[in-house]
Coordinates of C-alpha atoms and ligand atoms in Angstrom, one line a residue:
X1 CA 0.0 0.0 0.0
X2 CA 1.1 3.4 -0.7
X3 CA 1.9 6.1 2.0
X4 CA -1.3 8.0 0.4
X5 CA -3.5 5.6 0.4
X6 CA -3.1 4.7 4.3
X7 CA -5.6 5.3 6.6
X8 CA -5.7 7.2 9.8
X9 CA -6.9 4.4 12.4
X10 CA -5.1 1.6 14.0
X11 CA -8.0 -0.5 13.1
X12 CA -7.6 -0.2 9.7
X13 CA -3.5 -0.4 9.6
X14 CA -1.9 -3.3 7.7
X15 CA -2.5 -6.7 9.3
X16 CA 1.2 -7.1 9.8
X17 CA 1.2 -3.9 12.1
X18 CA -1.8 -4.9 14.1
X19 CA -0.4 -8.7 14.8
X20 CA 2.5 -6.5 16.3
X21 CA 0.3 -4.5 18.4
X22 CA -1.1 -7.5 19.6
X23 CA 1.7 -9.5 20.3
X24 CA 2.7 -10.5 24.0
X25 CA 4.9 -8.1 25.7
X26 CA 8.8 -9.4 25.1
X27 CA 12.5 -8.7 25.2
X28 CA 14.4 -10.5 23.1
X29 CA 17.0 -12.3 25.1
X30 CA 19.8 -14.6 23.7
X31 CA 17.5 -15.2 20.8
X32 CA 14.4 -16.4 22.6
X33 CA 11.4 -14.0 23.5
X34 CA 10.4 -13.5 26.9
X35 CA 8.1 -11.7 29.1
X36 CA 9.5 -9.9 32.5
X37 CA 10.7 -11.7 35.0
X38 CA 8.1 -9.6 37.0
X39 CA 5.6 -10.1 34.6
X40 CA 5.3 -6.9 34.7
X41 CA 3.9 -4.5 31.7
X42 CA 4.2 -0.9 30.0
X43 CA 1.1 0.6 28.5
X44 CA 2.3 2.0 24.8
X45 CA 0.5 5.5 24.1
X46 CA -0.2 6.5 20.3
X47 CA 0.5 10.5 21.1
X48 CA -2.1 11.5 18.0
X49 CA -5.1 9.9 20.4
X50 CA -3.7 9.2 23.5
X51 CA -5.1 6.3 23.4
X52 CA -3.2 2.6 24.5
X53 CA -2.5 0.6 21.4
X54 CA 0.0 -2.2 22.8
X55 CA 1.5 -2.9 25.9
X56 CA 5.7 -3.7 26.4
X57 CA 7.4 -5.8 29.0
X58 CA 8.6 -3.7 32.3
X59 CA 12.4 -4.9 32.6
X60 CA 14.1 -4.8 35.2
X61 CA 17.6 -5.8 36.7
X62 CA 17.0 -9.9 36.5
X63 CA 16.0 -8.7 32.8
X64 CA 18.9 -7.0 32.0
X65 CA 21.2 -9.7 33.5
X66 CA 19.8 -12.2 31.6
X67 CA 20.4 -10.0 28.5
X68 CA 23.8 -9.0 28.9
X69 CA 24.7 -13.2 30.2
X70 CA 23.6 -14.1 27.1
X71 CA 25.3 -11.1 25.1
X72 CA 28.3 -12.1 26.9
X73 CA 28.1 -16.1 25.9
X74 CA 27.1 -14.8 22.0
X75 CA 30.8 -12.9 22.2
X76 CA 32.3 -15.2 23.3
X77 CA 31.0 -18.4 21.3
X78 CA 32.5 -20.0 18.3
X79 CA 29.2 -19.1 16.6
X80 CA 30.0 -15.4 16.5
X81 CA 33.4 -15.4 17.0
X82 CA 34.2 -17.4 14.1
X83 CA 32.1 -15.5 11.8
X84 CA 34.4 -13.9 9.0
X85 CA 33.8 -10.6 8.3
X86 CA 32.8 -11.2 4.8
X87 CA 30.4 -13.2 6.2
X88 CA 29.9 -10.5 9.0
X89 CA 28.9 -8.0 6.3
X90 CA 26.6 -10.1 4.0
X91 CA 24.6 -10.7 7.2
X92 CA 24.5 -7.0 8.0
X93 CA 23.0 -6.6 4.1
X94 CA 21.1 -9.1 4.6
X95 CA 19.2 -7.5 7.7
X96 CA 19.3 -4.5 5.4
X97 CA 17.1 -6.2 2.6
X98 CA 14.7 -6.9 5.5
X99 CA 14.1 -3.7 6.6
X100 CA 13.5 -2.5 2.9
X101 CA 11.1 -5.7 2.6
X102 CA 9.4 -4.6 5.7
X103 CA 9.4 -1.1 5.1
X104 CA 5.7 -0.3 5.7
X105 CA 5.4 -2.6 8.6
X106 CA 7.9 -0.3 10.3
X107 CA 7.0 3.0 8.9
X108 CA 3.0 2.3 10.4
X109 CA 4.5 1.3 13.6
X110 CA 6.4 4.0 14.4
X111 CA 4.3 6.6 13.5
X112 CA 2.0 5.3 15.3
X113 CA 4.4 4.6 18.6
X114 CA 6.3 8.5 18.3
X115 CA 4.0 10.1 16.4
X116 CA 5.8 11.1 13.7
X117 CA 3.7 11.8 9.9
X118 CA 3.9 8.8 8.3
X119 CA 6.1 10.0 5.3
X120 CA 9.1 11.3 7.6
X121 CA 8.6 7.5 9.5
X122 CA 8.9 5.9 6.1
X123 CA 12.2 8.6 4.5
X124 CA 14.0 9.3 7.2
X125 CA 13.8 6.8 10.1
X126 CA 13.2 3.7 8.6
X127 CA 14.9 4.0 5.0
X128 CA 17.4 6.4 6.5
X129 CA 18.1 3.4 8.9
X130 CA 18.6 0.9 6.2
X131 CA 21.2 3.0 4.8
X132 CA 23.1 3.2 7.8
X133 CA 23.4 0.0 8.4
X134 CA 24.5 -1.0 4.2
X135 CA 27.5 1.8 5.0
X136 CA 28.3 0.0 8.3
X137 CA 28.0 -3.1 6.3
X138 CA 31.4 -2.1 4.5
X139 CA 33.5 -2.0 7.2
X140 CA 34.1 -5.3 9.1
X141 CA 36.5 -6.5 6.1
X142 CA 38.4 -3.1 6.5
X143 CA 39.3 -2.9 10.2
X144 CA 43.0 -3.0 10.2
X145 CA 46.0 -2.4 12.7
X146 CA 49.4 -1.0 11.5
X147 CA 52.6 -3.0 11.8
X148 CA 56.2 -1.8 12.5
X149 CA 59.9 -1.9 12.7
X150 CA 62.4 -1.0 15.6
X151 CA 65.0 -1.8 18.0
X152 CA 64.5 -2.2 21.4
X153 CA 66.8 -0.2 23.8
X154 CA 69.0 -3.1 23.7
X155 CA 69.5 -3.0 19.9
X156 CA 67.1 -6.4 19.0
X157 CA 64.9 -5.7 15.9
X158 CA 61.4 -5.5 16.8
X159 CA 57.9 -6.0 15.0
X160 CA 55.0 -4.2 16.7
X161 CA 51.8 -4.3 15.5
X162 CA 48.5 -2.8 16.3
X163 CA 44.8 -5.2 16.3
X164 CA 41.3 -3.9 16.6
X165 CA 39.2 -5.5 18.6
X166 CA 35.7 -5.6 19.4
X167 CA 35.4 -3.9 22.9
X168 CA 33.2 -6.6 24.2
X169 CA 29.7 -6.4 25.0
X170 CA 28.2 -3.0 24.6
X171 CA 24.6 -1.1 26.3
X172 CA 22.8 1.1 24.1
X173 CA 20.6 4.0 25.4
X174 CA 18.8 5.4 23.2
X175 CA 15.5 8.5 23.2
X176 CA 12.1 8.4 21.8
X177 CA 12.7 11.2 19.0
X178 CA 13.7 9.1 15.8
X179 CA 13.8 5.7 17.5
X180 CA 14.4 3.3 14.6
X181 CA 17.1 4.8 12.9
X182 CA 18.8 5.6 16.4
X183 CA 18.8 2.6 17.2
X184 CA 20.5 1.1 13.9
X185 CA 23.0 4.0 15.1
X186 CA 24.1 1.6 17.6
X187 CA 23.2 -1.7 16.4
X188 CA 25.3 -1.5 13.1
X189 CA 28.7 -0.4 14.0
X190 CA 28.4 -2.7 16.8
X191 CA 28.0 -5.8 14.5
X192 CA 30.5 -4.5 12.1
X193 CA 33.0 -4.3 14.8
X194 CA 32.1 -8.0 16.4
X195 CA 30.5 -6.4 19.5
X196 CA 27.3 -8.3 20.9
X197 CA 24.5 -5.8 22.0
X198 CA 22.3 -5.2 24.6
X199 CA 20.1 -2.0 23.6
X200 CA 17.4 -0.4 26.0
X201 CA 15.0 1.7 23.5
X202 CA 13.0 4.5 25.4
X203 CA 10.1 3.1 27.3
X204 CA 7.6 5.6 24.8
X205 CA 9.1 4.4 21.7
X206 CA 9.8 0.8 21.9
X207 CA 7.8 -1.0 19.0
X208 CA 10.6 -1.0 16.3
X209 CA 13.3 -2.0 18.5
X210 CA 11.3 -5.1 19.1
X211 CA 10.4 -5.5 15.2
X212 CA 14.5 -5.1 14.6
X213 CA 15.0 -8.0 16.9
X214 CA 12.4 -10.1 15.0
X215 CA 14.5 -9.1 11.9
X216 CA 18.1 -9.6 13.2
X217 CA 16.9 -13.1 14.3
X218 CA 15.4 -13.7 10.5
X219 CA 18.6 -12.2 8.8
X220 CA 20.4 -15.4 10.5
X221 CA 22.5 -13.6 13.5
X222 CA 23.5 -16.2 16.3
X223 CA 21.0 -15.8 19.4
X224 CA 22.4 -13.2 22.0
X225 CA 24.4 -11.1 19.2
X226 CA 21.6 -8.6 19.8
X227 CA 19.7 -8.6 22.3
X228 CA 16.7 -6.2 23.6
X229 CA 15.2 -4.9 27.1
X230 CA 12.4 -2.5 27.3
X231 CA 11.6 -1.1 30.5
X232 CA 12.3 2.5 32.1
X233 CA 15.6 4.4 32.5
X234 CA 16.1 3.9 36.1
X235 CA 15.0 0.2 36.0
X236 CA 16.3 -1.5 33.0
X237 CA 18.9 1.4 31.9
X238 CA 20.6 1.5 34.6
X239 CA 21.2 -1.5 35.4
X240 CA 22.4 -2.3 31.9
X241 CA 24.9 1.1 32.5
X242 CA 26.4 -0.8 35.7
X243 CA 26.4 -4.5 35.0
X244 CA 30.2 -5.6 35.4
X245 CA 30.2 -8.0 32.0
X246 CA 29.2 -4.5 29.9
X247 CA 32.3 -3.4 28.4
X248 CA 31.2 0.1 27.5
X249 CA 27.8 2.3 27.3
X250 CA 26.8 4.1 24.1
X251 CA 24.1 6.9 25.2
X252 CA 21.7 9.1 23.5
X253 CA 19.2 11.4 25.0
X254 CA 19.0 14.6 27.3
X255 CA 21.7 16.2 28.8
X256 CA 20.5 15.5 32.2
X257 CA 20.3 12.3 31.8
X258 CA 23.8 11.9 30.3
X259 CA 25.1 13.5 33.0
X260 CA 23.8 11.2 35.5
X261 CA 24.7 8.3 33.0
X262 CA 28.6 9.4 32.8
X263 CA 28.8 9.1 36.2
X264 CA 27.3 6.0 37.3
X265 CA 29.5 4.7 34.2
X266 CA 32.5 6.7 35.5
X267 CA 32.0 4.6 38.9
X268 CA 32.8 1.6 37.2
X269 CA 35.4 2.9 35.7
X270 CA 33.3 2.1 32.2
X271 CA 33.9 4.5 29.0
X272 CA 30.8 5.9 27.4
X273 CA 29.9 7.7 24.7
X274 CA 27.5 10.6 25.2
X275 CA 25.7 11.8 22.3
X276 CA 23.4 14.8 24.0
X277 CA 20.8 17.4 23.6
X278 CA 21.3 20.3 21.4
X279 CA 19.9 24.8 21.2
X280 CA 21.4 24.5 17.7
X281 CA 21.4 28.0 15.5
X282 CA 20.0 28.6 11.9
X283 CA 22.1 32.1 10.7
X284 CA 21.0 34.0 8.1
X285 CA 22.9 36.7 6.6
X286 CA 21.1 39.6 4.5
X287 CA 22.6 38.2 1.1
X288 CA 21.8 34.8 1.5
X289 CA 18.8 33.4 -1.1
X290 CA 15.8 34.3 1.3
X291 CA 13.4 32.0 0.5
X292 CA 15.6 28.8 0.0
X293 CA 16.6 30.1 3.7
X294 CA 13.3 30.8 5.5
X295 CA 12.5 27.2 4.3
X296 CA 15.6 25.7 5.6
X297 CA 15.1 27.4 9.0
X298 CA 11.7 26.2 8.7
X299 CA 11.7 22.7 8.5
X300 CA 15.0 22.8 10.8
X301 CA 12.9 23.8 13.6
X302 CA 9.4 21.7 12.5
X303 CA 10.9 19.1 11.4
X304 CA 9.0 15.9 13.7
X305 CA 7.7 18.7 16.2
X306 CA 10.7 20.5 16.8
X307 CA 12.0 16.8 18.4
X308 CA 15.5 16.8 16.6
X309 CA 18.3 16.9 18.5
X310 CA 19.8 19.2 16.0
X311 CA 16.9 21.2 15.7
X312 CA 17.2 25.0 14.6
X313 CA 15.6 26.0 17.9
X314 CA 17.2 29.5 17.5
X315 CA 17.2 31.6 14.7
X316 CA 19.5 34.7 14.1
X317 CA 19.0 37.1 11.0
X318 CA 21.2 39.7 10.4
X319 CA 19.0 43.1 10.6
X320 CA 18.1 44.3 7.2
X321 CA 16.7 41.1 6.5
X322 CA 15.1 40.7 9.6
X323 CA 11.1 41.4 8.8
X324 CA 11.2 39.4 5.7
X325 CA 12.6 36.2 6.8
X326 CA 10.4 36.4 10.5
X327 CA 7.1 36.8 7.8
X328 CA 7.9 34.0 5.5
X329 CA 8.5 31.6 8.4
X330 CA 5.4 32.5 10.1
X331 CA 3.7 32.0 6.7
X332 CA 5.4 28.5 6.4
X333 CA 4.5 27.7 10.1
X334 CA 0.8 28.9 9.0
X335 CA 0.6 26.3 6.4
X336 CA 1.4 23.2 8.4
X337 CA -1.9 20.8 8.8
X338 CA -1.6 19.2 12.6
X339 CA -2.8 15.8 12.6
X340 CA -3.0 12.4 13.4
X341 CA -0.1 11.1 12.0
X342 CA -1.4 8.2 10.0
X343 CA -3.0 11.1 8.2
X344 CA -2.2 11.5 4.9
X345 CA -2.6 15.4 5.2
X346 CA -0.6 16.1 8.2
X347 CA 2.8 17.7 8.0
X348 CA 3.0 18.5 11.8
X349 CA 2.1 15.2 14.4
X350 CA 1.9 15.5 18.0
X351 CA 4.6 15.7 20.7
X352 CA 5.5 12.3 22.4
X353 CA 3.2 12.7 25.1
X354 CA 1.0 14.4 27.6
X355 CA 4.2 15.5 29.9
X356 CA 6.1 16.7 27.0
X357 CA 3.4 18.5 25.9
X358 CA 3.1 20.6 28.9
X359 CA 6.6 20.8 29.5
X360 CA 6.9 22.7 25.8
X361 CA 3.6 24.5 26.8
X362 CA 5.3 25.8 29.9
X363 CA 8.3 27.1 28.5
X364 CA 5.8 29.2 25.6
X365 CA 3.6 30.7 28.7
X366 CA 7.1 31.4 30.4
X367 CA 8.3 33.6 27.7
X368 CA 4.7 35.5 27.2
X369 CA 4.6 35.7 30.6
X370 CA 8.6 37.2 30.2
X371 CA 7.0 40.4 27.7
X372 CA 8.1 37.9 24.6
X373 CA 5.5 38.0 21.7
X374 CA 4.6 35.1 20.1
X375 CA 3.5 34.2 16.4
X376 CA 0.7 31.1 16.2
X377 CA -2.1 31.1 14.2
X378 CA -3.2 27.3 14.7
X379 CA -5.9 25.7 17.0
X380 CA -5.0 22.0 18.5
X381 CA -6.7 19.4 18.0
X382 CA -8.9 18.0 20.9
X383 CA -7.4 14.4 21.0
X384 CA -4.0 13.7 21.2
X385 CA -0.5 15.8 22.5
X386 CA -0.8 18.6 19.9
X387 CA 2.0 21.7 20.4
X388 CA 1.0 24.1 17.5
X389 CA 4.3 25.5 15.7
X390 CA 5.3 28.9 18.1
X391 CA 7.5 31.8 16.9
X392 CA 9.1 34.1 19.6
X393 CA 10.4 37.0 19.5
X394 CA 11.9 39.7 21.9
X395 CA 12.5 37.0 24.2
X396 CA 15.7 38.0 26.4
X397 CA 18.6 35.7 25.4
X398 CA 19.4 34.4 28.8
X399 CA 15.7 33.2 29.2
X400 CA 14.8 29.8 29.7
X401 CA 13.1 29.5 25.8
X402 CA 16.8 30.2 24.2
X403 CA 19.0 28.6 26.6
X404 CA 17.3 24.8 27.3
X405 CA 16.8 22.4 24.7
X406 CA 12.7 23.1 24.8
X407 CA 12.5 19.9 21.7
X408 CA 9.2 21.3 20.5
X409 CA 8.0 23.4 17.6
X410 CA 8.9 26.5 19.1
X411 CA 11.8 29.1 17.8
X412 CA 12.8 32.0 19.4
X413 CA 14.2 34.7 16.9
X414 CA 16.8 37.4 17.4
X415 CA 18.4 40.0 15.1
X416 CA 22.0 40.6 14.4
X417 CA 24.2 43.4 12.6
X418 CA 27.6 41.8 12.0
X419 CA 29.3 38.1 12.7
X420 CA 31.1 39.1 15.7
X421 CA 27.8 39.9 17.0
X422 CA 26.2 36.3 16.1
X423 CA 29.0 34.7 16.9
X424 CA 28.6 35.5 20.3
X425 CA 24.7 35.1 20.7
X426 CA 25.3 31.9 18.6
X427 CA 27.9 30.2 21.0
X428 CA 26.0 31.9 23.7
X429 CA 24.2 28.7 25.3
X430 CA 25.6 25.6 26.9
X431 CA 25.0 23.6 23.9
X432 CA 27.5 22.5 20.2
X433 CA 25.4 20.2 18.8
X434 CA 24.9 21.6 15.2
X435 CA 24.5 24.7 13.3
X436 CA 23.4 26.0 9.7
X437 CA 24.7 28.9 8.2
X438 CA 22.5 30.7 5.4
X439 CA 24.7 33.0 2.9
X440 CA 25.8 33.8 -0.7
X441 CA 29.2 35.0 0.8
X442 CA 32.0 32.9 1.0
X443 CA 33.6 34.9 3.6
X444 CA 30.3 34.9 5.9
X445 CA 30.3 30.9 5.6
X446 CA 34.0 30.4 6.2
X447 CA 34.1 32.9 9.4
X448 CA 30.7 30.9 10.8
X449 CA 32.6 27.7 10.1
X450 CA 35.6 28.7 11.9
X451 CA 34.0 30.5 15.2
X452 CA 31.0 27.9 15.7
X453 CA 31.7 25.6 18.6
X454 CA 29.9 22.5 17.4
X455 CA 30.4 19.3 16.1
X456 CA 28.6 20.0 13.1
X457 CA 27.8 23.1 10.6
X458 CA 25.5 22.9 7.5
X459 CA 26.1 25.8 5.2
X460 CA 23.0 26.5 2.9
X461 CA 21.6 22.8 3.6
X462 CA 19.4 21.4 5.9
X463 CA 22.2 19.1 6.8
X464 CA 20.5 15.9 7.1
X465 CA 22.7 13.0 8.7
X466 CA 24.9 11.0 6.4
X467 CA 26.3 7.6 6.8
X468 CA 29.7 8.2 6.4
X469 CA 29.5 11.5 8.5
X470 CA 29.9 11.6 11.9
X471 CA 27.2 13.6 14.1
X472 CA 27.9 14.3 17.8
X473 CA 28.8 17.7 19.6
X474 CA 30.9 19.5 22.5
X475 CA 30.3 21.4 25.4
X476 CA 27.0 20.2 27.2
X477 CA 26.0 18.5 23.9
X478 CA 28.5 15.3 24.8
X479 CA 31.3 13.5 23.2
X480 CA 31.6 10.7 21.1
X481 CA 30.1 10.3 17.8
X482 CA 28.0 8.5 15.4
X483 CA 27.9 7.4 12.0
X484 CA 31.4 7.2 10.0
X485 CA 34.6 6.0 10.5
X486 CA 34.3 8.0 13.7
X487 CA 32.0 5.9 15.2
X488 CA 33.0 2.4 14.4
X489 CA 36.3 3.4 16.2
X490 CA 34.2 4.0 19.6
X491 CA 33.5 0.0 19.1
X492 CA 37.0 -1.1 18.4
X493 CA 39.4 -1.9 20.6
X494 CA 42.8 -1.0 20.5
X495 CA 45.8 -3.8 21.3
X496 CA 49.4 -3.4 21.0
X497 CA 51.2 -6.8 20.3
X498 CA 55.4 -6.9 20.7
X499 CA 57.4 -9.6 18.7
X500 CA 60.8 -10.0 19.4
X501 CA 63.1 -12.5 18.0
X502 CA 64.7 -14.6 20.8
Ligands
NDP1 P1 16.3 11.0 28.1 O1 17.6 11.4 28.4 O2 15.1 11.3 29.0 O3 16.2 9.4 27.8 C1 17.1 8.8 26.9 C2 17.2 7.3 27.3 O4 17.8 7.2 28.5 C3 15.9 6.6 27.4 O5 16.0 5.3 26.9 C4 15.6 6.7 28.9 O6 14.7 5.7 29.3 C5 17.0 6.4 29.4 N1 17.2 6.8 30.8 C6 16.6 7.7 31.5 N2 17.1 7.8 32.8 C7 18.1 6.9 32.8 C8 19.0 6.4 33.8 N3 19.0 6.9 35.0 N4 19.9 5.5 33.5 C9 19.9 4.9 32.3 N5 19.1 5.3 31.3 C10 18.2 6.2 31.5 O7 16.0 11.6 26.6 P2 14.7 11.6 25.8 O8 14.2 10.2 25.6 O9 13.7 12.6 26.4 O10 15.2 12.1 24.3 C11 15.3 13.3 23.9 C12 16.8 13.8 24.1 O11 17.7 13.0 23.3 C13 17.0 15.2 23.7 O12 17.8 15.9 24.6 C14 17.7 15.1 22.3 O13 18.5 16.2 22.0 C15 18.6 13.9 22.6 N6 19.1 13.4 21.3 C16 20.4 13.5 21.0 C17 21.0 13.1 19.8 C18 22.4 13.3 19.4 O14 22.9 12.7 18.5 N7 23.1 14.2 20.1 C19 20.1 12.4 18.8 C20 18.7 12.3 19.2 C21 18.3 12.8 20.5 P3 13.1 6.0 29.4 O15 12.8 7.1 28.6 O16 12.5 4.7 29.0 O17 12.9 6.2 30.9

C-alpha cells in the first residue's frame, strides 16, 4: 500500500502492524522471547489519540542480567566469533534487505508509537536506517591495525603491531525522537565491529526495536548477538549502565540524563559515549537566497515537532533582513496541517506525550509571561498531545526558551548586525550540537565555520545526517560520535602486540 492511500486508524493499519500490536509483551534475550521476570507491563500510548494501542514488558535488573549473560556467551561463542567478516557484512545486508522488505510494517509502527507523519517514518527513520546500516555493512573487512619496525633499547629488531578488537559487549541507550534509525545508530557499528548488543529503546518508543529484533533473528545472527530490554531508565537502563560484564555504554538522549549516565558509568570505571541534547542555531545573513533560507530554518525547527536533536531552535538574521525572513517563516508555520499522523494530510504530528506537551507548553507561557511576543495562528486538535508551531520573538537571550533544549515546535528569533555579533549570541548557550549557516558570501560561511563551537555546521543545507559522516557535539551536547569512520572506532578496541626475535 502506498503512504497515500493509508488510513488514519489503528483498526484499519496493515495486518502485519496490528499482529505486532497484539503481540505478548517481550525482550528478546539470547534469541528467545520473553516476558518480564516480573511479569510486569508498560502501556504503549499513540500520542495522536492518547489512546493505548499495545502494551511492552517492564524490565528490570533480572531482565537485563539475563540480557547482557547471554550477550556475553554470543561474544564469546565460536558461533560469532568465528564469523568472518565477509560473512559478518553479508549478514548485516542481509538485515538490510529486511528492513527494505518490511518497510511499511515499520513506517506504520512507528508513527503510530512516536508520532511522527507517516512519510518522515517511512524517509527518514526507517529507509534512512537501512542505509546506515548497508554503509556500516562495508567496514568489518576493513578494520585493520598497522605494523612496524624498531630496535629495542637493547638494539634487538622489533615488529610491533596494532589489532582492533571488538570492545566486548556494549549497552545502548537510546530517546524516543527518531527511535528506529537511532537505534541502527548503535546496532550497526556494533556488529560491524564483532561487539554483541544489549540496547534499552526509550520506554515511549519501543515498538521497532522489538520489530528489529524479530529481523536480526530472520537475517540469521547467532541468538544473543543482539539482544533487547524494554523497560524505564532507572530500571532496566541502569542497570544495563552498571552490570560488570558490559564493556562500554553508548548513550543518546537529554543532557541530564547523560550526566547522570557518565557518572554512574565513570564509577565503574566504564567508558561511554554521550551523544546529548542540542539549542542549535539557523544564521541568516542579508545576502543569502531568502526564501531557500526561511525554508531551511523552517523545517530545521518543524521538522517531527521541533523533536531533533539538531533542531534550529534558535534563529538569528542579520537586521536588514530581519522582517522578511520572520514573515515568511510564520507564513510557512501557518501552512502546516496538525494531525493524526497516520493522516495523509498532516505535515506537523503531536509531541510524544501528555508531559512533554506541557513541558513545551510551559516554557511558551514562560516567555509570554517574560513580555516575549509570540507568532501562532493554529488551533490544536482535541485528541492527542498537539503543540501548535510557536515563533518568539523579543524574548531576552538568557531566558529559559533560548537557553534549554525546549525539543518542540517553538523558535525563538533574534536579530543581528555583524558576525562578531552572532557569533557570540550563537555560542551563547551551553549547547554545540549543530548549526546552519544561510549565505551567498564565501567569507560569511568560512568565518561561521571557523567561530562555531559544534560538532557539526551545514552551510545553505538542511544538513540531514549521512552515513559516512559523523554527528555528535561539544560542550554540554556530549562526546563521542556516530555514523562514519568515527564511530565504528568507539567500538574497536585498540591492542598493541610486541614480537621480538629470541
Ligand atoms: P532521556 O535522556 O530522557 O532518555 C534517553 C534514554 O535514557 C531513554 O531510553 C531513557 O529511558 C533512558 N534513561 C533515563 N534515565 C536513565 C537512567 N537513570 N539510567 C539509564 N538510562 C536512563 O532523553 P529523551 O528520551 O527525552 O530524548 C530526547 C533527548 O535526546 C533530547 O535531549 C535530544 O536532544 C537527545 N538526542 C540527542 C541526539 C544526538 O545525536 N546528540 C540524537 C537524538 C536525540 P526511558 O525514557 O525509557 O525512561
Amino acid at each position: 500500500m502506498s503512504t497515500q492511500q493509508q488510513a488514519t486508524s489503528v483498526t484499519s493499519a496493515p495486518r502485519e502492524v496490528q499482529e505486532f500490536l497484539r503481540s505478548a509483551p517481550a525482550h528478546l534475550v539470547g534469541g528467545t522471547k520473553r516476558p518480564s521476570g516480573s511479569g510486569e507491563e508498560i502501556e504503549v500510548v499513540d500520542p495522536s489519540t492518547g489512546d493505548v494501542i499495545s502494551h511492552i514488558a517492564r524490565g528490570r535488573s533480572e531482565d537485563v542480567d539475563a540480557a547482557v549473560q547471554a550477550a556475553d556467551s554470543a561474544l564469546r561463542s565460536s558461533s560469532w566469533t568465528k564469523v568472518s567478516p565477509a560473512t559478518r557484512e553479508s549478514l548485516m545486508h542481509r538485515l538490510a534487505t529486511l528492513i527494505d522488505e518490511n518497510i511499511e510494517t515499520l513506517a506504520f509502527l512507528e508513527s503510530l508509537d512516536n508520532g511522527m507523519p507517516l512519510p518522515l517514518a517511512h524517509n527518514l527513520d526507517i529507509a534512512g536506517a537501512a542505509d546506515v546500516l548497508r554503509y556500516m555493512a562495508g567496514w568489518p573487512t576493513k578494520i585493520a591495525g598497522r605494523t612496524m619496525a624498531f630496535e629495542s633499547p637493547f638494539g634487538n629488531r622489533v615488529m610491533g603491531q596494532t589489532r582492533r578488537e571488538p570492545v566486548g559487549v556494549v549497552g545502548g541507550i537510546i530517546p524516543w525522537n527518531v527511535p528506529f534509525m537511532l537505534a541502527i545508530w548503535k546496532v550497526a557499528p556494533a556488529l560491524a565491529a564483532g561487539c554483541t548488543i544489549v540496547l534499552k529503546p526509550a520506554e515511549d518508543t519501543s515498538l521497532t526495536a522489538l520489530f528489529l529484533g524479530d529481523l536480526v533473528l530472520d537475517a540469521g545472527f547467532p541468538p544473543g548477538v543482539v539482544n533487547i530490554v524494554t523497560g524505564t531508565g532507572p530500571e532496566a537502563g541502569q542497570p544495563l549502565i552498571e552490570h560488570p560484564l558490559v564493556s562500554k555504554v553508548f548513550f543518546t538522549g537529554s543532557t541530564t540524563t547523560g550526566i547522570a549516565v557518565g557518572r554512574a558509568a565513570a564509577s565503574h570505571t566504564k567508558p561511554v559515549s554521550l551523544e546529548l541534547g542540542g539549542k542549535s542555531p539557523t544564521i541568516i545573513f542579508a545576502d543569502a537566497d531568502l526564501e531557500a533560507a526561511a525554508a531551511g530554518a523552517a523545517e530545521a525547527i518543524f521538522l517531527n515537532s521541533g523533536q531533533i536533536c539538531v533542531a534550529g531552535s534558535r534563529l538569528y538574521v542579520q537586521k536588514k533582513a530581519y522582517d522578511d525572513i520572520v514573515n515568511r517563516v510564520a507564513s510557512l508555520a501557518s501552512k502546516h496541517v496538525l494531525g493524526n499522523s497516520l493522516d495523509p494530510a498532516t505535515t506537523l504530528g503531536p509531541v510524544i506525550s501528555r508531559r512533554h506537551k506541557e513541558r513545551v507548553d510551559g516554557y511558551i507561557d514562560a516567555a509570554e509571561s517574560d513580555g516575549a511576543e509570540l507568532i501562532s495562528s493554529h488551533s490544536i486538535p482535541e485528541q492527542g498531545f498537539f503543540v501548535a508551531p510557536t515563533i518568539v520573538t523579543g524574548a531576552e537571550h538568557g531566558a529559559a526558551i533560548t537557553q534549554e533544549e525546549v525539543f518542540g515546535p517553538v523558535l525563538s528569533v533574534y536579530p543581528f548586525d555583524d558576525e562578531t555579533d552572532v557569533l557570540q549570541a550563537a555560542n551563547g548557550t551551553p549547547y554545540g550540537l549543530a548549526a546552519t549557516v544561510w549565505t551567498s558570501s564565501l567569507g560569511h560561511a568560512e568565518a561561521m565555520i571557523d567561530g562555531l563551537e559544534c560538532g557539526k555546521v551545514s552551510v545553505n543545507s538542511p544538513g540531514f545526517p549521512y552515513p559516512g559522516l559523523p554527528e555528535g557535539g561539544k560542550k554540554a551536547s556530549g562526546y563521542g560520535r556516530d555514523l562514519g569512520p568515527e564511530s565504528l572506532d568507539g567500538y574497536l578496541h585498540s591492542k598493541t602486540v610486541i614480537f621480538e626475535r629470541s
